[in-house]
PDB file of C-alpha atoms in Angstrom:
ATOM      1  CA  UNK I   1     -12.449  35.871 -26.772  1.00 80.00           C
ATOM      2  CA  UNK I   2     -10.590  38.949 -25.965  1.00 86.00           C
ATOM      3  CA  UNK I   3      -7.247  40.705 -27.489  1.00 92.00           C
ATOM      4  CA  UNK I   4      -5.343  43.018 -26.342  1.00 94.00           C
ATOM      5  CA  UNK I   5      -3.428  45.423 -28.827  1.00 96.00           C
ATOM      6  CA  UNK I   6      -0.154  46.429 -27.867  1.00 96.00           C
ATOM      7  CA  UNK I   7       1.378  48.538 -30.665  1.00 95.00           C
ATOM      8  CA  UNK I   8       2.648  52.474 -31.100  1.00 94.00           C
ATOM      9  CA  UNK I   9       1.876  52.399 -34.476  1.00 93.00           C
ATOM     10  CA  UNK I  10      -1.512  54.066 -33.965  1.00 94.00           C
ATOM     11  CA  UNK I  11      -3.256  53.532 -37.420  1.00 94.00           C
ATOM     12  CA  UNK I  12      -2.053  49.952 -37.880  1.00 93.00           C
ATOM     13  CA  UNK I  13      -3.709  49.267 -33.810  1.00 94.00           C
ATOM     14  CA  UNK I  14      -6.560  50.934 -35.286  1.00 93.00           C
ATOM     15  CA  UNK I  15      -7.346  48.935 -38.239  1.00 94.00           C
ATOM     16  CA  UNK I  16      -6.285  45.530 -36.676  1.00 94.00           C
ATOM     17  CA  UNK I  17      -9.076  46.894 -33.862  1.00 92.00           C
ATOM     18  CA  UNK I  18     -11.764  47.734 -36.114  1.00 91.00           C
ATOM     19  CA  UNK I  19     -11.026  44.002 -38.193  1.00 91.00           C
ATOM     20  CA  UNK I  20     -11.307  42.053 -34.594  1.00 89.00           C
ATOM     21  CA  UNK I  21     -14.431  43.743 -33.335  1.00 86.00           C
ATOM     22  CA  UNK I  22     -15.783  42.715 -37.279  1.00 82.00           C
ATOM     23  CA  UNK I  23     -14.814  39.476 -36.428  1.00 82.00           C
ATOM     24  CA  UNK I  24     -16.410  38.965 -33.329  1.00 78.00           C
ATOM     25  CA  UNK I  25     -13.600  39.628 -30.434  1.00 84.00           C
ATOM     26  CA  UNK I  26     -13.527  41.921 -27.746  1.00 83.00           C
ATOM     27  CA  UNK I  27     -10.487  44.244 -28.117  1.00 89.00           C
ATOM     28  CA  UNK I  28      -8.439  46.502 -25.940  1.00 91.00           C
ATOM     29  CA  UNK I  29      -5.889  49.322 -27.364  1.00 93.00           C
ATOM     30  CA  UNK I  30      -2.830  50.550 -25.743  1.00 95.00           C
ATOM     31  CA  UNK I  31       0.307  52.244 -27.384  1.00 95.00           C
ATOM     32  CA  UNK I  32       3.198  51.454 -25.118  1.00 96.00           C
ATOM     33  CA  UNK I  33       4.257  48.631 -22.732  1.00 95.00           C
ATOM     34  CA  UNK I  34       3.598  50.031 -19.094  1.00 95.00           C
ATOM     35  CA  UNK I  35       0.272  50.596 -20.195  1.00 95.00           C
ATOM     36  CA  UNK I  36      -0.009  47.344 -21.376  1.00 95.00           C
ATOM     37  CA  UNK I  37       0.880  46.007 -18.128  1.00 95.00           C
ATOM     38  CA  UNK I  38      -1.424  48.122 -16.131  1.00 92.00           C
ATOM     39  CA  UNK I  39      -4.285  47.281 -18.209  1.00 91.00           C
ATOM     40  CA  UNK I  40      -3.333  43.585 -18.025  1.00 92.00           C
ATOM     41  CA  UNK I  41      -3.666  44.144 -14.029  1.00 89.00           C
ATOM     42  CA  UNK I  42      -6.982  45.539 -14.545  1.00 84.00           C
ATOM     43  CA  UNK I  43      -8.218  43.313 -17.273  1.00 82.00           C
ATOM     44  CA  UNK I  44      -8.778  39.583 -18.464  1.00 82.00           C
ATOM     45  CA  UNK I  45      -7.687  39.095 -21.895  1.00 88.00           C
ATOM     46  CA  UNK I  46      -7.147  35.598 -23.366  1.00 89.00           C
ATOM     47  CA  UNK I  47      -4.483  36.872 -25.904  1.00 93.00           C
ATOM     48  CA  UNK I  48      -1.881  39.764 -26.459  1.00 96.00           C
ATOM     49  CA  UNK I  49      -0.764  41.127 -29.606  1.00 96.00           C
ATOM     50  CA  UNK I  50       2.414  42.256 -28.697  1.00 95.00           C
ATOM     51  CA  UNK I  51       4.459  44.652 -30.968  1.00 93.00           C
ATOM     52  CA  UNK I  52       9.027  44.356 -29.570  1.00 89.00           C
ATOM     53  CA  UNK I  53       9.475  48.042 -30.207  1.00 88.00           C
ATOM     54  CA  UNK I  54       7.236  49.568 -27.846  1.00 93.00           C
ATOM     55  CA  UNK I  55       8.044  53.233 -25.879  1.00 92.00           C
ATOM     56  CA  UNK I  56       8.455  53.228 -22.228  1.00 93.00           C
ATOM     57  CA  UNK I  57       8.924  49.395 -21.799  1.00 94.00           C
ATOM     58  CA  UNK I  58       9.939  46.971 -24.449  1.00 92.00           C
ATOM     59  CA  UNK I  59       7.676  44.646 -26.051  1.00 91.00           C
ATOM     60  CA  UNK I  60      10.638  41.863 -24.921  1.00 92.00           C
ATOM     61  CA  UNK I  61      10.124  43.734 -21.255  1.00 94.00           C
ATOM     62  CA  UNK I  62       6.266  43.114 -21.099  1.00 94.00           C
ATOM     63  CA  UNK I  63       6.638  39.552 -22.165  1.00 93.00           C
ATOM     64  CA  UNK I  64       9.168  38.892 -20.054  1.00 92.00           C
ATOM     65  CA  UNK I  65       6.986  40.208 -17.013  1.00 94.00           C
ATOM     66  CA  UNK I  66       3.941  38.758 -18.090  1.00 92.00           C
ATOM     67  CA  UNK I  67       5.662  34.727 -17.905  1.00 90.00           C
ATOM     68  CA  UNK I  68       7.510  35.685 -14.517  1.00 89.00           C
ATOM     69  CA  UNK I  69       3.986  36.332 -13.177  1.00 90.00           C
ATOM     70  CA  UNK I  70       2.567  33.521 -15.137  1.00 88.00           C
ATOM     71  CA  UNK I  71      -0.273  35.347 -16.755  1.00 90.00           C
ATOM     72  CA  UNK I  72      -2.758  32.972 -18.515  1.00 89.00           C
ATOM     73  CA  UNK I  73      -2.814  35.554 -21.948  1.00 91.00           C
ATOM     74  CA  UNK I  74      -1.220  33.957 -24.822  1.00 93.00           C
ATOM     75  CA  UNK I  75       1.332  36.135 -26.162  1.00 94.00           C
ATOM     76  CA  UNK I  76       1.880  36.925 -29.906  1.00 94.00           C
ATOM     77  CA  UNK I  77       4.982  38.920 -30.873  1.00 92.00           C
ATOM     78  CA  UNK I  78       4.538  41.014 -33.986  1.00 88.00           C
ATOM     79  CA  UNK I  79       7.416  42.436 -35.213  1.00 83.00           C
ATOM     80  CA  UNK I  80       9.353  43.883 -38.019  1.00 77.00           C
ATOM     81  CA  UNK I  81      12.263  41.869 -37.059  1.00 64.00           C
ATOM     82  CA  UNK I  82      11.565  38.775 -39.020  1.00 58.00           C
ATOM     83  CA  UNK I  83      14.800  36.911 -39.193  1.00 63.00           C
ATOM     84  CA  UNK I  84      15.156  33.648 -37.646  1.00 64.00           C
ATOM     85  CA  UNK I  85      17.559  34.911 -34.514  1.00 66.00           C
ATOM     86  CA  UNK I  86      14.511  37.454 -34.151  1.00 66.00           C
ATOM     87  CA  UNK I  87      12.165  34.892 -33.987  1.00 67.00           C
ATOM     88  CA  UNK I  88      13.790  32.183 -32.037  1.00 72.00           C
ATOM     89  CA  UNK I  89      14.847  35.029 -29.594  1.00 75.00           C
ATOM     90  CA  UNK I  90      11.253  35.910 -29.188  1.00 64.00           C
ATOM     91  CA  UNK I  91      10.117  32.902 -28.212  1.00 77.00           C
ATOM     92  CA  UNK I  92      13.037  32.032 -25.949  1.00 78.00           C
ATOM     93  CA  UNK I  93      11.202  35.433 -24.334  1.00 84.00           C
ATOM     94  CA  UNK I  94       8.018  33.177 -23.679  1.00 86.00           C
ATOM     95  CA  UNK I  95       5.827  34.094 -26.385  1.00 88.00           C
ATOM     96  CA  UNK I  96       3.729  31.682 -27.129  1.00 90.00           C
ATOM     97  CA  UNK I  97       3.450  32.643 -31.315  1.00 91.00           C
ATOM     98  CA  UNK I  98       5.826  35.053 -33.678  1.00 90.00           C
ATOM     99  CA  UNK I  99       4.511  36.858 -36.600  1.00 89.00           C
ATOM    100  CA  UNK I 100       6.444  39.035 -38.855  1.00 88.00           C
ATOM    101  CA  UNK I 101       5.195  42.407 -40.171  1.00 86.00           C
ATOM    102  CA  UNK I 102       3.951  42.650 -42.717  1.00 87.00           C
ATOM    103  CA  UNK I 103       1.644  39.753 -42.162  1.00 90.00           C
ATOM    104  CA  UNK I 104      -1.439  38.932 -43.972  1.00 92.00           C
ATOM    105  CA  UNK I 105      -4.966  39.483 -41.658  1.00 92.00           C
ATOM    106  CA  UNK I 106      -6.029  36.123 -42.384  1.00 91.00           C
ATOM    107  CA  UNK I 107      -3.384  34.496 -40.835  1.00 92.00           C
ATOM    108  CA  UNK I 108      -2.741  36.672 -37.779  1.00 92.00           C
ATOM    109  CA  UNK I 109      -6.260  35.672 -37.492  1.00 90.00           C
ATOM    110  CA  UNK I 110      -5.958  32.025 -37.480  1.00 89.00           C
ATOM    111  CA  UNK I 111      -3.206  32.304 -34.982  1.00 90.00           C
ATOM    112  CA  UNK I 112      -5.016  33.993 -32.813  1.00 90.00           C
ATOM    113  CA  UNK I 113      -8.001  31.557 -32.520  1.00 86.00           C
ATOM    114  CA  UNK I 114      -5.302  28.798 -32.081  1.00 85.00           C
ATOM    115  CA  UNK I 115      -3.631  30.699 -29.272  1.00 86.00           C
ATOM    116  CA  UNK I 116      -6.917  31.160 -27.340  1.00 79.00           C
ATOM    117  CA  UNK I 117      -7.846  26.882 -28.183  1.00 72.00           C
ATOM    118  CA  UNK I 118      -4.752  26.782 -25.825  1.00 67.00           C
ATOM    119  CA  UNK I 119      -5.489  29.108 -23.320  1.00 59.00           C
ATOM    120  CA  UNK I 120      -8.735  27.123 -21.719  1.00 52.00           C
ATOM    121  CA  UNK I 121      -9.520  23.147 -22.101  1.00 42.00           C
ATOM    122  CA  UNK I 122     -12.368  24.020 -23.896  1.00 43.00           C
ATOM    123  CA  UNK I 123     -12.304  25.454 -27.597  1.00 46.00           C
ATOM    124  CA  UNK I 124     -13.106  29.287 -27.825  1.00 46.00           C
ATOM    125  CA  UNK I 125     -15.674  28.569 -30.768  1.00 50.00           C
ATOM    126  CA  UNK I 126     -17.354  25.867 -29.092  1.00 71.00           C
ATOM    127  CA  UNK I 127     -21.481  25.756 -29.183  1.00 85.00           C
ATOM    128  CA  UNK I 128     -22.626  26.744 -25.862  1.00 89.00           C
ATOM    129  CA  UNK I 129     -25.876  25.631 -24.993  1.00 91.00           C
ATOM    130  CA  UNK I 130     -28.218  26.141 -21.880  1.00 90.00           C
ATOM    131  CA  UNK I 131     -31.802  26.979 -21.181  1.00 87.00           C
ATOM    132  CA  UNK I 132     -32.608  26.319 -24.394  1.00 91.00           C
ATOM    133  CA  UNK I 133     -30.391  28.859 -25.282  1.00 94.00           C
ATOM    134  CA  UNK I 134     -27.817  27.774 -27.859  1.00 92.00           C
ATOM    135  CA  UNK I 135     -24.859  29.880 -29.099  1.00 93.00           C
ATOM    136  CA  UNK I 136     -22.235  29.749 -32.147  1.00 88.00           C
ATOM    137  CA  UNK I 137     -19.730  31.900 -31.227  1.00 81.00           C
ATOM    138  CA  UNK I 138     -17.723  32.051 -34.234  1.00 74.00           C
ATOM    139  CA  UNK I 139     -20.383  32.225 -36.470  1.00 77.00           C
ATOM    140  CA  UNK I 140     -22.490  34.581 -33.989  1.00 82.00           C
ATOM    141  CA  UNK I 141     -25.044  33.098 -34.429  1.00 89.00           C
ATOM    142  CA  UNK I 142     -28.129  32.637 -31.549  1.00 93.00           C
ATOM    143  CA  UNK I 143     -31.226  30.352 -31.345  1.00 94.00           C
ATOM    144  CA  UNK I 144     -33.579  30.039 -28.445  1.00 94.00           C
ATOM    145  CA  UNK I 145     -35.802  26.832 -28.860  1.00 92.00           C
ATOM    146  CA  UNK I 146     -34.294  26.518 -32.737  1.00 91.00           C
ATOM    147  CA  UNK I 147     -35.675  30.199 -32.923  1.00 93.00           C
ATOM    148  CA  UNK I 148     -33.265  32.694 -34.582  1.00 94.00           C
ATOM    149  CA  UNK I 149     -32.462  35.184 -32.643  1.00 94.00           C
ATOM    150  CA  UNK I 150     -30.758  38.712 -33.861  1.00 93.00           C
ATOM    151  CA  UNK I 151     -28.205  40.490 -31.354  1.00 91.00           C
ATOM    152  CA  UNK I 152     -25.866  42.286 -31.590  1.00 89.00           C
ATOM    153  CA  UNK I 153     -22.279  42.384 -30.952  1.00 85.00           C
ATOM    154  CA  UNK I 154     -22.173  43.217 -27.289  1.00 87.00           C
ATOM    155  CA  UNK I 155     -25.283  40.994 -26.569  1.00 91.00           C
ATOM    156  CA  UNK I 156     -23.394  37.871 -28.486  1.00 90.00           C
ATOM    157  CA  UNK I 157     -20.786  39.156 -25.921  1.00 88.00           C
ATOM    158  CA  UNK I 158     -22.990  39.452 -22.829  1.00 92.00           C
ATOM    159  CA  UNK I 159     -24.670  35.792 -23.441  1.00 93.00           C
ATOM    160  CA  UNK I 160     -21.518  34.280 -24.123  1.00 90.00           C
ATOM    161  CA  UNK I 161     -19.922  35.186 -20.687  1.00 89.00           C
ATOM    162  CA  UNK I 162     -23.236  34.473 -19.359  1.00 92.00           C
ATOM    163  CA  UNK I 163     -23.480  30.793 -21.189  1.00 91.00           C
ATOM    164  CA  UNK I 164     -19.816  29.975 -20.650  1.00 86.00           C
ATOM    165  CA  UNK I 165     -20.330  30.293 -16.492  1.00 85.00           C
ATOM    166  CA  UNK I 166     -22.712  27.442 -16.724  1.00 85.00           C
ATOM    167  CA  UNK I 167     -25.280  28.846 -14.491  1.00 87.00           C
ATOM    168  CA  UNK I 168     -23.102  30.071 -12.450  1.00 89.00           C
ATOM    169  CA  UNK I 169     -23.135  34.130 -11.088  1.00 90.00           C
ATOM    170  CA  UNK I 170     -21.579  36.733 -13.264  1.00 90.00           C
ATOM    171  CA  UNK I 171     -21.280  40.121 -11.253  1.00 91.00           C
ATOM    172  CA  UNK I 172     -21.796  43.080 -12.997  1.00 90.00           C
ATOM    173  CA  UNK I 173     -18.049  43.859 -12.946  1.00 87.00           C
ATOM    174  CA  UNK I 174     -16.878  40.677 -14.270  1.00 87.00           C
ATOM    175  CA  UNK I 175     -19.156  40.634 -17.076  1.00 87.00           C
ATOM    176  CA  UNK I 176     -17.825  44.080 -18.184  1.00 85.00           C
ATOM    177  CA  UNK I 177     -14.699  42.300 -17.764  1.00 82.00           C
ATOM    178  CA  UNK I 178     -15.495  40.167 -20.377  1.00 82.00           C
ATOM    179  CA  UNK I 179     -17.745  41.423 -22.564  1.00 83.00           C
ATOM    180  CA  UNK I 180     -16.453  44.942 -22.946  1.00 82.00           C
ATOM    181  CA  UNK I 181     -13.412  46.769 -24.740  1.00 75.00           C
ATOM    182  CA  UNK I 182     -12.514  49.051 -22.331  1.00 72.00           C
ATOM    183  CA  UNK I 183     -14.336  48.424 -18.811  1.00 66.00           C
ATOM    184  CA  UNK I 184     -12.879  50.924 -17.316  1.00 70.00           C
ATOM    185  CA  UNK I 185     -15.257  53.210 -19.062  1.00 70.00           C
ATOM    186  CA  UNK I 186     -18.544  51.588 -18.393  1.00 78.00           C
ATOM    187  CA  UNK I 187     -20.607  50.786 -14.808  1.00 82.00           C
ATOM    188  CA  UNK I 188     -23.550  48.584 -13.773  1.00 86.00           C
ATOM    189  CA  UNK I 189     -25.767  50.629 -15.359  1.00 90.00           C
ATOM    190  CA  UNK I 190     -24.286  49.665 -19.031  1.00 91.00           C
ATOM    191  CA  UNK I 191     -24.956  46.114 -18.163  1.00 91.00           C
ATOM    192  CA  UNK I 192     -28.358  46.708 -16.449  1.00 91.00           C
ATOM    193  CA  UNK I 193     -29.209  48.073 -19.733  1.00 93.00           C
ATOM    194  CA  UNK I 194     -27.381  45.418 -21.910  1.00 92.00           C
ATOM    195  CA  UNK I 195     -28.894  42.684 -19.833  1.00 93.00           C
ATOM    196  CA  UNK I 196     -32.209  44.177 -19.993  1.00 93.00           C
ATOM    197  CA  UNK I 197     -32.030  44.445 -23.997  1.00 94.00           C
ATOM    198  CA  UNK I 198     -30.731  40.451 -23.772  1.00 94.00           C
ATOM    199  CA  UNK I 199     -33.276  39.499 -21.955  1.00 93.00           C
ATOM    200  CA  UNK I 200     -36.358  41.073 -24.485  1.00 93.00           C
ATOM    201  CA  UNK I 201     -34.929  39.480 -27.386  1.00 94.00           C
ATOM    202  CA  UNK I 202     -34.117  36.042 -25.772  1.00 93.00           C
ATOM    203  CA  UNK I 203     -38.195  36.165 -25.133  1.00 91.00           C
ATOM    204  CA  UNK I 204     -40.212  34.710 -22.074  1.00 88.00           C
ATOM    205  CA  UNK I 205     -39.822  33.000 -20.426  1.00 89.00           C
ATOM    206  CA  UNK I 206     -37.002  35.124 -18.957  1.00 88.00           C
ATOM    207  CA  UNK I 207     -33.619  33.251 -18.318  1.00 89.00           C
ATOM    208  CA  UNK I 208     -31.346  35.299 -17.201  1.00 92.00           C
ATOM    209  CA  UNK I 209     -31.876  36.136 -13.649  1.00 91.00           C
ATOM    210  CA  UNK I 210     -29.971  38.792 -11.300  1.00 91.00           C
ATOM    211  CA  UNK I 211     -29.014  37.984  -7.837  1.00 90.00           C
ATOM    212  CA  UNK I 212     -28.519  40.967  -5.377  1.00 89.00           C
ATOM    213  CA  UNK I 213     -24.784  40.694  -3.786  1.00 88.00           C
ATOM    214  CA  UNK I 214     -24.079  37.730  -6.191  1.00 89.00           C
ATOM    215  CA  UNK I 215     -24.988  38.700 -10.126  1.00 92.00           C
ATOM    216  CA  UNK I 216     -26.516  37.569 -13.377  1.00 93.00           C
ATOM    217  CA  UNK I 217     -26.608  33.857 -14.849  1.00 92.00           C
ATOM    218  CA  UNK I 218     -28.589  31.750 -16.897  1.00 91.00           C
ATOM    219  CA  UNK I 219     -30.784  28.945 -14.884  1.00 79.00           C
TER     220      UNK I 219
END
């Protein structure tokens, strides 16, 4: 799953960064609403963590934006406004969850996998299987053939995407899409080289297989 960080507070985006990575998610960072937007335009992310007092454009703004264009991204306010006009107000917005600050990690934690449940029909921390392949997301934990096998973070990511397409083509674009922070920043060569790394530890035979013009995907 991916989260997007909206908040000016730059330590606080920081640690609740670091926490989600931990935790398994891929996370994006921005400081202001615009950019929030922009990278939203740019970006799939299955939840926003949206702080109300944002420079440039409100967080009420963004939200208000993102449900006229009917983004799929769950939105969670987080504020420091934590009466009950604040909240109900908030939600009148369109957010789709409310959490005061300060807030407890655990919790904004739980919300969020509950948020992304409600994004898709399928559960976020389903087991995806293929190929032999089989993958606990929430765990992060991989097997081929009942094998253990170690990855890390941003080859959980990689196979996910890949596992969750159900054989079909990832292009190299869309899988930084999904299983990178900050795309933007990366090209096909990252993923060549993620892929590549996937693909050793996974064992032979090889599964994933790379289609010129069309992608990666798991047979």
């Amino acid at each position: 799953m991916r989260v997007l960080i909206v908040e000016d507070e730059v330590e606080l985006a920081e640690t609740l960064a670091e926490g989600l990575r931990l935790d398994g998610f891929g996370v994006g960072v921005v400081h202001d609403g615009a950019a929030a937007l922009q990278r939203l335009a740019e970006s799939d992310f299955d939840v926003v963590l949206l702080d109300r007092d944002l420079p440039v454009l409100s967080g009420d703004a963004v939200c208000r934006t993102l449900v006229a264009q009917r983004h799929p991204a769950r939105i969670l306010m987080l504020t420091a406004a934590g009466a009950v006009g604040d909240r109900v107000r908030g939600l009148d917005l369109g957010a789709d969850d409310y959490l005061a600050k300060p807030f407890a990690y655990v919790e904004l934690l739980a919300r969020i996998r509950a948020l992304g449940r409600r994004r898709g029909d399928a559960a976020p921390d389903a087991v995806l299987e293929r190929g032999g392949v089989r993958l606990d997301p929430v765990r992060r934990l991989a097997e081929r053939d009942g094998r253990p096998v170690r990855l890390t973070r941003r080859e959980l990511a990689v196979l996910e995407a890949l596992l969750a397409a159900d054989g079909g083509h990832l292009s190299p674009r869309r899988l930084l899409d999904l299983a990178w922070d900050d795309p933007r920043e990366h090209g096909a060569a990252t993923v060549r080289l993620a892929v590549h790394t996937l693909r050793k530890k996974l064992g032979h035979p090889w599964l994933i297989d790379n289609t010129p013009g069309l992608g990666y995907r798991i047979e």
